[in-house]
Tab-separated table of C-alpha atoms and ligand atoms in Angstrom:
chain	number	residue	atom	x	y	z
G	1	MET	CA	29.335	7.606	-63.860
G	2	ARG	CA	26.504	7.548	-61.299
G	3	SER	CA	25.274	4.850	-58.945
G	4	LYS	CA	21.854	3.297	-58.404
G	5	ILE	CA	20.149	0.878	-56.049
G	6	ALA	CA	19.742	-2.211	-58.219
G	7	GLY	CA	18.026	-4.454	-55.665
G	8	VAL	CA	16.577	-4.186	-52.170
G	9	GLY	CA	15.631	-6.851	-49.633
G	10	TYR	CA	14.716	-7.085	-45.978
G	11	TYR	CA	14.202	-9.647	-43.261
G	12	VAL	CA	12.384	-9.350	-39.965
G	13	PRO	CA	12.387	-12.188	-37.433
G	14	GLU	CA	9.191	-14.122	-36.751
G	15	THR	CA	8.643	-13.345	-33.076
G	16	VAL	CA	6.278	-10.411	-32.601
G	17	VAL	CA	6.586	-8.628	-29.247
G	18	LYS	CA	3.611	-6.433	-28.474
G	19	ASN	CA	3.603	-3.538	-26.043
G	20	ALA	CA	1.456	-5.662	-23.739
G	21	ASP	CA	4.267	-8.249	-23.606
G	22	LEU	CA	6.646	-5.555	-22.327
G	23	GLU	CA	4.104	-4.513	-19.670
G	24	LEU	CA	4.781	-7.910	-18.062
G	25	LEU	CA	8.507	-7.164	-17.757
G	26	MET	CA	8.687	-3.498	-16.789
G	27	ASP	CA	6.660	-0.570	-15.574
G	28	THR	CA	5.259	0.654	-18.874
G	29	SER	CA	1.974	0.618	-20.761
G	30	ASP	CA	0.698	0.125	-24.263
G	31	ALA	CA	-0.974	3.547	-24.037
G	32	TRP	CA	2.294	5.324	-23.053
G	33	ILE	CA	4.321	3.644	-25.785
G	34	GLN	CA	1.747	4.293	-28.524
G	35	GLU	CA	1.110	7.860	-27.500
G	36	ARG	CA	4.816	8.848	-27.213
G	37	THR	CA	6.283	6.786	-30.066
G	38	GLY	CA	3.555	5.306	-32.277
G	39	ILE	CA	5.016	1.825	-31.759
G	40	GLN	CA	2.541	-1.059	-31.427
G	41	GLU	CA	4.896	-4.016	-31.735
G	42	ARG	CA	8.428	-5.010	-32.719
G	43	ARG	CA	10.226	-8.209	-33.735
G	44	TYR	CA	12.864	-10.061	-31.713
G	45	GLY	CA	15.341	-12.470	-33.267
G	46	LYS	CA	15.610	-16.021	-31.990
G	47	ALA	CA	18.395	-16.153	-29.391
G	48	HIS	CA	21.097	-18.744	-30.121
G	49	ALA	CA	19.680	-19.276	-33.623
G	50	GLU	CA	19.800	-15.799	-35.173
G	51	THR	CA	22.318	-12.983	-35.011
G	52	THR	CA	22.769	-9.594	-36.600
G	53	THR	CA	24.864	-11.313	-39.272
G	54	THR	CA	22.401	-14.094	-40.076
G	55	MET	CA	19.499	-11.644	-40.338
G	56	GLY	CA	21.637	-9.410	-42.554
G	57	ALA	CA	22.454	-12.405	-44.735
G	58	ARG	CA	18.768	-13.235	-45.266
G	59	ALA	CA	18.086	-9.639	-46.386
G	60	ALA	CA	21.210	-9.652	-48.566
G	61	GLU	CA	20.161	-12.819	-50.405
G	62	ILE	CA	16.930	-11.131	-51.478
G	63	ALA	CA	18.683	-7.901	-52.533
G	64	ILE	CA	21.269	-9.854	-54.547
G	65	GLN	CA	18.600	-11.913	-56.306
G	66	ARG	CA	16.548	-8.781	-57.113
G	67	ALA	CA	19.658	-7.050	-58.487
G	68	GLY	CA	19.997	-9.941	-60.927
G	69	ILE	CA	23.528	-10.874	-59.891
G	70	THR	CA	25.092	-13.879	-58.212
G	71	LYS	CA	26.689	-13.761	-54.777
G	72	GLU	CA	30.071	-14.320	-56.379
G	73	GLU	CA	29.730	-11.026	-58.272
G	74	VAL	CA	29.611	-8.951	-55.067
G	75	ASP	CA	32.916	-7.064	-55.091
G	76	PHE	CA	32.565	-4.995	-51.897
G	77	ILE	CA	30.596	-5.511	-48.675
G	78	ILE	CA	29.569	-2.735	-46.304
G	79	PHE	CA	27.886	-3.671	-43.033
G	80	ALA	CA	26.257	-1.098	-40.764
G	81	THR	CA	25.228	-2.061	-37.235
G	82	LEU	CA	25.480	-1.019	-33.592
G	83	SER	CA	24.725	-4.521	-32.333
G	84	PRO	CA	27.482	-6.645	-33.882
G	85	ASP	CA	27.806	-10.377	-33.201
G	86	TYR	CA	31.315	-9.796	-31.832
G	87	PHE	CA	33.189	-6.745	-30.580
G	88	PHE	CA	35.604	-7.773	-33.340
G	89	PRO	CA	35.844	-8.940	-36.062
G	90	GLY	CA	32.944	-7.050	-37.559
G	91	CYS	CA	29.785	-8.405	-39.158
G	92	GLY	CA	31.113	-7.685	-42.690
G	93	VAL	CA	33.434	-10.685	-42.743
G	94	LEU	CA	30.916	-12.832	-40.854
G	95	LEU	CA	28.332	-12.070	-43.527
G	96	GLN	CA	30.865	-12.849	-46.229
G	97	ARG	CA	31.394	-16.264	-44.620
G	98	GLU	CA	27.666	-16.837	-44.020
G	99	LEU	CA	26.883	-16.137	-47.691
G	100	LYS	CA	30.034	-17.905	-48.919
G	101	ILE	CA	31.067	-14.825	-50.947
G	102	THR	CA	34.702	-15.809	-51.008
G	103	SER	CA	35.508	-16.143	-54.718
G	104	LEU	CA	36.735	-12.554	-55.166
G	105	GLU	CA	38.125	-12.178	-51.641
G	106	ALA	CA	36.071	-8.985	-51.738
G	107	PRO	CA	36.798	-6.441	-48.992
G	108	ALA	CA	34.313	-6.114	-46.144
G	109	LEU	CA	33.909	-2.807	-44.315
G	110	ASP	CA	32.073	-2.295	-41.034
G	111	ILE	CA	30.651	1.069	-40.180
G	112	ARG	CA	29.619	2.331	-36.755
G	113	ASN	CA	27.179	5.140	-37.362
G	114	GLN	CA	24.164	3.768	-35.526
G	115	CYS	CA	20.853	5.102	-36.880
G	116	SER	CA	22.683	6.896	-39.705
G	117	GLY	CA	24.668	3.779	-40.599
G	118	PHE	CA	22.724	2.935	-43.736
G	119	ILE	CA	22.922	6.515	-45.052
G	120	TYR	CA	26.664	6.656	-44.351
G	121	GLY	CA	27.040	3.265	-46.046
G	122	LEU	CA	25.109	4.351	-49.103
G	123	SER	CA	27.277	7.440	-49.390
G	124	ILE	CA	30.438	5.296	-49.227
G	125	ALA	CA	29.020	2.887	-51.828
G	126	ASP	CA	28.141	5.845	-54.065
G	127	GLN	CA	31.716	7.175	-53.941
G	128	PHE	CA	33.250	3.767	-54.749
G	129	ILE	CA	30.884	3.237	-57.683
G	130	LYS	CA	31.522	6.759	-59.019
G	131	SER	CA	35.269	6.240	-58.783
G	132	GLY	CA	34.879	3.079	-60.850
G	133	GLN	CA	36.538	0.869	-58.242
G	134	TYR	CA	33.602	-1.511	-57.610
G	135	LYS	CA	30.560	-2.609	-59.615
G	136	ASN	CA	28.361	-4.620	-57.247
G	137	ILE	CA	28.425	-3.282	-53.705
G	138	LEU	CA	26.374	-5.091	-51.097
G	139	LEU	CA	25.273	-2.742	-48.310
G	140	VAL	CA	23.590	-4.267	-45.264
G	141	GLY	CA	22.034	-2.612	-42.216
G	142	ALA	CA	21.065	-5.067	-39.474
G	143	GLU	CA	20.431	-5.123	-35.737
G	144	MET	CA	19.785	-7.664	-33.002
G	145	HIS	CA	18.959	-5.175	-30.260
G	146	SER	CA	16.966	-7.627	-28.171
G	147	MET	CA	20.158	-9.322	-26.949
G	148	GLY	CA	21.459	-6.121	-25.350
G	149	LEU	CA	18.522	-4.251	-23.839
G	150	ASP	CA	17.673	-3.611	-20.177
G	151	PHE	CA	14.339	-5.337	-19.576
G	152	SER	CA	13.962	-3.848	-16.085
G	153	SER	CA	11.932	-0.655	-15.558
G	154	ARG	CA	15.183	1.319	-15.433
G	155	GLY	CA	15.733	0.745	-19.135
G	156	ARG	CA	12.146	1.314	-20.235
G	157	ASN	CA	12.686	4.583	-22.119
G	158	VAL	CA	15.170	2.817	-24.428
G	159	THR	CA	13.942	-0.768	-24.482
G	160	VAL	CA	10.368	-0.149	-25.634
G	161	ILE	CA	11.627	1.679	-28.725
G	162	PHE	CA	13.994	-0.833	-30.289
G	163	GLY	CA	13.420	-3.928	-32.413
G	164	ASP	CA	15.400	-6.410	-34.504
G	165	GLY	CA	15.615	-6.705	-38.285
G	166	ALA	CA	17.757	-6.311	-41.368
G	167	GLY	CA	17.727	-4.658	-44.760
G	168	ALA	CA	20.115	-4.710	-47.693
G	169	VAL	CA	20.704	-3.155	-51.086
G	170	VAL	CA	22.992	-3.803	-54.024
G	171	VAL	CA	24.512	-0.641	-55.489
G	172	GLN	CA	25.638	-0.646	-59.118
G	173	PRO	CA	26.803	1.851	-61.758
G	174	THR	CA	24.153	3.456	-63.955
G	175	GLU	CA	24.038	5.701	-66.997
G	176	SER	CA	20.872	7.374	-65.708
G	177	GLU	CA	20.436	9.759	-62.764
G	178	GLY	CA	20.458	7.307	-59.819
G	179	ILE	CA	21.867	8.780	-56.600
G	180	LEU	CA	21.774	12.570	-57.000
G	181	ASN	CA	23.651	13.421	-53.830
G	182	THR	CA	24.442	12.350	-50.296
G	183	VAL	CA	24.880	14.599	-47.268
G	184	LEU	CA	26.629	13.507	-44.060
G	185	HIS	CA	27.081	15.290	-40.722
G	186	SER	CA	28.110	14.590	-37.159
G	187	ASP	CA	28.646	16.365	-33.840
G	188	GLY	CA	30.484	14.429	-31.144
G	189	THR	CA	29.573	16.967	-28.446
G	190	TYR	CA	26.634	14.745	-27.537
G	191	ALA	CA	28.336	11.353	-27.796
G	192	GLU	CA	27.145	10.095	-24.401
G	193	GLU	CA	23.541	11.308	-24.745
G	194	LEU	CA	22.571	8.175	-26.675
G	195	ALA	CA	25.176	5.526	-26.086
G	196	PHE	CA	26.126	1.996	-25.110
G	197	ILE	CA	29.252	2.760	-23.099
G	198	ASN	CA	30.168	-0.398	-21.161
G	199	PRO	CA	32.028	-2.639	-21.431
G	200	GLY	CA	34.617	-0.642	-23.302
G	201	CYS	CA	38.153	0.648	-23.475
G	202	HIS	CA	37.409	4.158	-22.142
G	203	GLY	CA	38.836	3.525	-18.678
G	204	GLY	CA	36.545	6.267	-17.391
G	205	TYR	CA	38.342	8.876	-19.521
G	206	HIS	CA	35.254	10.754	-20.658
G	207	LEU	CA	33.051	10.633	-17.590
G	208	GLY	CA	35.479	10.058	-14.694
G	209	LYS	CA	36.984	6.736	-13.744
G	210	GLU	CA	35.180	6.547	-10.389
G	211	ALA	CA	31.858	6.422	-12.227
G	212	PHE	CA	32.805	3.050	-13.654
G	213	GLY	CA	34.759	1.573	-10.745
G	214	TYR	CA	38.265	2.106	-12.090
G	215	THR	CA	41.063	2.756	-9.604
G	216	ASP	CA	44.717	3.527	-10.176
G	217	GLN	CA	45.387	-0.039	-9.041
G	218	ASN	CA	43.117	-1.832	-11.469
G	219	TYR	CA	43.485	0.668	-14.311
G	220	GLY	CA	44.919	-0.908	-17.435
G	221	GLY	CA	43.343	-3.802	-19.257
G	222	ILE	CA	40.081	-3.507	-17.346
G	223	PHE	CA	37.300	-3.622	-19.890
G	224	LEU	CA	34.439	-4.643	-17.664
G	225	THR	CA	34.646	-3.601	-14.003
G	226	GLU	CA	32.835	-5.158	-11.063
G	227	LYS	CA	30.925	-1.898	-10.605
G	228	MET	CA	29.668	-1.992	-14.206
G	229	TRP	CA	28.458	-5.527	-13.723
G	230	ASN	CA	27.026	-5.195	-10.195
G	231	GLU	CA	25.212	-1.968	-10.981
G	232	GLN	CA	24.067	-3.205	-14.393
G	233	MET	CA	25.754	-0.320	-16.218
G	234	ILE	CA	25.983	-2.476	-19.324
G	235	PHE	CA	22.998	-1.275	-21.311
G	236	PRO	CA	22.281	1.534	-23.764
G	237	THR	CA	21.099	4.809	-22.249
G	238	MET	CA	19.436	7.812	-23.861
G	239	ASN	CA	18.552	11.387	-23.065
G	240	GLY	CA	15.246	11.035	-24.939
G	241	PRO	CA	14.038	14.653	-24.846
G	242	LEU	CA	17.427	16.002	-26.065
G	243	VAL	CA	17.584	13.422	-28.865
G	244	PHE	CA	14.023	14.265	-29.862
G	245	LYS	CA	14.582	18.037	-29.907
G	246	THR	CA	17.805	17.758	-31.897
G	247	ALA	CA	16.418	15.171	-34.313
G	248	VAL	CA	13.452	17.247	-35.449
G	249	VAL	CA	15.782	20.133	-36.377
G	250	LYS	CA	18.575	18.105	-37.993
G	251	PHE	CA	16.247	15.862	-40.018
G	252	GLN	CA	14.707	18.873	-41.652
G	253	GLU	CA	18.027	20.628	-42.270
G	254	VAL	CA	19.638	17.613	-43.884
G	255	ILE	CA	16.677	16.900	-46.167
G	256	LEU	CA	16.598	20.526	-47.326
G	257	GLU	CA	20.384	20.493	-47.825
G	258	ALA	CA	20.126	17.508	-50.183
G	259	LEU	CA	17.201	19.109	-52.051
G	260	ASN	CA	19.018	22.456	-52.371
G	261	LYS	CA	22.140	20.775	-53.754
G	262	ALA	CA	19.968	19.169	-56.429
G	263	GLY	CA	17.984	22.339	-57.133
G	264	LEU	CA	14.763	20.654	-55.997
G	265	GLN	CA	11.966	21.418	-53.511
G	266	ALA	CA	10.278	19.323	-50.828
G	267	GLU	CA	7.173	19.153	-53.017
G	268	ASP	CA	9.208	17.306	-55.671
G	269	ILE	CA	9.727	14.333	-53.340
G	270	ASP	CA	7.692	11.300	-54.391
G	271	LEU	CA	8.615	9.334	-51.283
G	272	LEU	CA	10.414	10.370	-48.111
G	273	ILE	CA	11.768	7.458	-46.096
G	274	PRO	CA	12.777	8.861	-42.729
G	275	HIS	CA	14.745	6.754	-40.268
G	276	GLN	CA	12.104	5.249	-37.981
G	277	ALA	CA	13.046	6.754	-34.604
G	278	ASN	CA	9.659	7.870	-33.376
G	279	LEU	CA	6.403	8.340	-35.302
G	280	ARG	CA	6.071	11.781	-33.720
G	281	ILE	CA	9.428	12.817	-35.168
G	282	SER	CA	8.398	11.621	-38.661
G	283	GLN	CA	5.037	13.394	-38.416
G	284	PHE	CA	6.729	16.603	-37.296
G	285	ILE	CA	9.077	16.542	-40.304
G	286	GLN	CA	6.216	15.715	-42.653
G	287	GLN	CA	4.288	18.704	-41.361
G	288	LYS	CA	7.286	21.057	-41.577
G	289	LEU	CA	8.019	19.999	-45.164
G	290	ASN	CA	4.344	20.172	-46.023
G	291	LEU	CA	4.230	16.613	-47.358
G	292	ARG	CA	1.088	14.518	-47.829
G	293	ASN	CA	0.693	11.150	-46.065
G	294	ASP	CA	1.304	9.307	-49.344
G	295	GLN	CA	4.712	11.041	-49.667
G	296	VAL	CA	6.097	9.545	-46.426
G	297	TRP	CA	6.709	5.896	-45.554
G	298	ASN	CA	6.419	4.905	-41.894
G	299	ASN	CA	6.524	1.398	-40.443
G	300	ILE	CA	7.719	2.040	-36.881
G	301	GLN	CA	4.280	0.901	-35.706
G	302	LYS	CA	5.198	-2.700	-36.657
G	303	TYR	CA	8.939	-2.878	-36.100
G	304	GLY	CA	9.995	-0.147	-33.642
G	305	ASN	CA	13.373	1.434	-34.279
G	306	THR	CA	15.684	-1.075	-35.964
G	307	THR	CA	18.519	1.487	-36.172
G	308	ALA	CA	20.742	0.789	-39.221
G	309	ALA	CA	18.045	-1.479	-40.652
G	310	THR	CA	15.079	0.907	-40.585
G	311	ILE	CA	15.660	2.640	-43.912
G	312	PRO	CA	16.400	-0.466	-46.034
G	313	ILE	CA	13.458	-2.321	-44.421
G	314	ALA	CA	11.156	0.598	-45.215
G	315	LEU	CA	12.606	0.932	-48.719
G	316	GLY	CA	12.050	-2.784	-49.326
G	317	GLU	CA	8.475	-2.637	-48.049
G	318	ALA	CA	7.635	0.446	-50.113
G	319	TRP	CA	9.151	-1.143	-53.225
G	320	GLU	CA	7.162	-4.354	-52.692
G	321	ALA	CA	3.997	-2.296	-52.202
G	322	GLY	CA	4.538	-0.652	-55.613
G	323	LYS	CA	5.109	2.755	-54.011
G	324	ILE	CA	8.439	3.237	-55.793
G	325	LYS	CA	8.406	3.513	-59.565
G	326	GLU	CA	11.061	4.276	-62.123
G	327	GLY	CA	11.841	7.997	-62.178
G	328	ASP	CA	10.490	8.644	-58.659
G	329	LEU	CA	12.425	11.067	-56.461
G	330	ILE	CA	13.249	9.243	-53.224
G	331	CYS	CA	14.683	10.972	-50.180
G	332	MET	CA	16.089	8.998	-47.249
G	333	ALA	CA	17.235	10.700	-44.066
G	334	ALA	CA	18.494	9.615	-40.671
G	335	PHE	CA	19.566	10.998	-37.320
G	336	GLY	CA	20.981	9.175	-34.341
G	337	SER	CA	23.647	8.457	-31.781
G	338	GLY	CA	26.904	10.350	-32.176
G	339	PHE	CA	25.130	12.559	-32.994
G	340	THR	CA	25.348	11.623	-36.661
G	341	TRP	CA	22.881	12.450	-39.389
G	342	GLY	CA	22.612	12.423	-43.148
G	343	SER	CA	20.440	12.109	-46.240
G	344	VAL	CA	20.439	10.558	-49.688
G	345	LEU	CA	18.459	11.870	-52.630
G	346	LEU	CA	18.003	9.591	-55.611
G	347	ARG	CA	16.023	9.138	-58.794
G	348	TRP	CA	14.795	5.510	-58.865
I	1	COA	N1	6.829	3.665	-20.115
I	1	COA	C1	6.258	4.483	-19.217
I	1	COA	N2	6.822	5.631	-18.810
I	1	COA	C2	8.011	5.950	-19.311
I	1	COA	C3	8.673	5.152	-20.255
I	1	COA	C4	8.031	3.950	-20.651
I	1	COA	N3	8.567	3.111	-21.542
I	1	COA	N4	9.835	5.734	-20.580
I	1	COA	C5	9.926	6.874	-19.880
I	1	COA	N5	8.812	7.007	-19.115
I	1	COA	C6	8.487	8.094	-18.197
I	1	COA	C7	9.709	8.844	-17.688
I	1	COA	O1	10.262	8.152	-16.591
I	1	COA	C8	9.124	10.169	-17.319
I	1	COA	O2	8.480	10.029	-16.088
I	1	COA	P1	8.488	11.246	-15.019
I	1	COA	O3	7.769	12.369	-15.710
I	1	COA	O4	7.744	10.673	-13.864
I	1	COA	O5	9.923	11.551	-14.755
I	1	COA	C9	8.028	10.386	-18.358
I	1	COA	O6	7.755	9.091	-18.914
I	1	COA	C10	8.435	11.329	-19.467
I	1	COA	O7	9.745	10.963	-19.913
I	1	COA	P2	10.436	11.660	-21.129
I	1	COA	O8	11.723	10.961	-21.399
I	1	COA	O9	10.468	13.149	-20.920
I	1	COA	O10	9.353	11.326	-22.269
I	1	COA	P3	9.280	11.798	-23.748
I	1	COA	O11	7.973	12.376	-24.008
I	1	COA	O12	10.510	12.573	-24.155
I	1	COA	O13	9.312	10.405	-24.518
I	1	COA	C11	10.877	9.147	-25.757
I	1	COA	C12	10.411	9.555	-24.382
I	1	COA	C13	12.099	8.257	-25.568
I	1	COA	C14	9.777	8.378	-26.446
I	1	COA	C15	11.223	10.419	-26.575
I	1	COA	O14	12.058	11.254	-25.804
I	1	COA	C16	11.909	10.107	-27.871
I	1	COA	O15	11.360	9.486	-28.746
I	1	COA	N6	13.133	10.608	-28.035
I	1	COA	C17	13.872	10.385	-29.247
I	1	COA	C18	14.249	8.963	-29.304
I	1	COA	C19	14.993	8.640	-30.518
I	1	COA	O16	14.755	9.181	-31.555
I	1	COA	N7	15.898	7.710	-30.332
I	1	COA	C20	16.616	7.132	-31.360
I	1	COA	C21	17.413	8.104	-32.091
I	1	COA	S1	17.853	7.361	-33.503
């Protein structure tokens, strides 16, 4: 028994935010952003009207319809995001409620693997299909970054990169090749190099309690300290150059690992869908693997980095554009916070 992607859908919010719009909020420029990242614009969800869950639900409805099933047939939900509606419960159950998928009381699993979330989710779905436990797994990757970014100049290296959006797939059993293999990796050594640390339950354990304003008196039950709030330590931060340098190596390694396991070469890939972290990273990998432009799908120019949503959005766009045909060898790969990284190789 193998598994296949039976339907794919995506949703991006209406509001387009151009680089020039960000120039009005922080010390940055369209030229800098385009030159360093390739990004021209991104989408932001409508505050108070949209959330990570609602965007995920819109993408899921399309994937479910394209898979030719009803919502009630979904027997397992996997939701990948780093920007959940609530700290808990996770977006999986919120999506289940939003879509009214309650007939089977199907389990909902939330995964926290940031940019690799969709790849990790697809690997989990693949194992559950292969084991025969589930038959219609709904996997969603969605993000509402715009609600949690630092729009002052201090946050510019992170904020200009990220955008909102959602993508979803339905994974089903197949008699044909389908998913050939999945490869997952992580290395927690660099956990804080790309992270959203506060508020949180760390109590200063990893980086020293003074750094976050904890004292022996207030320690215990303090989730958000005055220092975190007053010094605006409540946004994601990134060591961009380190992430970049590591990403270009790990992307390549993990793609080649998946190809080697399947006895295939880079030249056999019909379409590579890299996680959209930075156009320069994608171009570097393309060059290293010696792939033509028509073998790689990039859309970061329009959407920025939508983290767990980038791969299913790109997959959905490529499918709609007729770039994915039956029998094509598709490779998807991601790298991100954790660090975590992984790849999926499949025959469409
Ligand atoms: N606008 C203008 N200037 C900016 C800026 C912005 N948005 N962000 C950073 N800068 C400045 C820095 O302050 C620095 O200035 P300085 O030289 O005066 O100190 C200069 O640009 C260079 O910063 P640096 O961080 O070294 O730039 P970079 O070439 O590495 O590009 C990234 C920054 C973030 C685009 C790049 O590091 C990157 O893409 N990293 C990987 C990101 C990624 O993949 N993240 C997601 C993982 S899933």
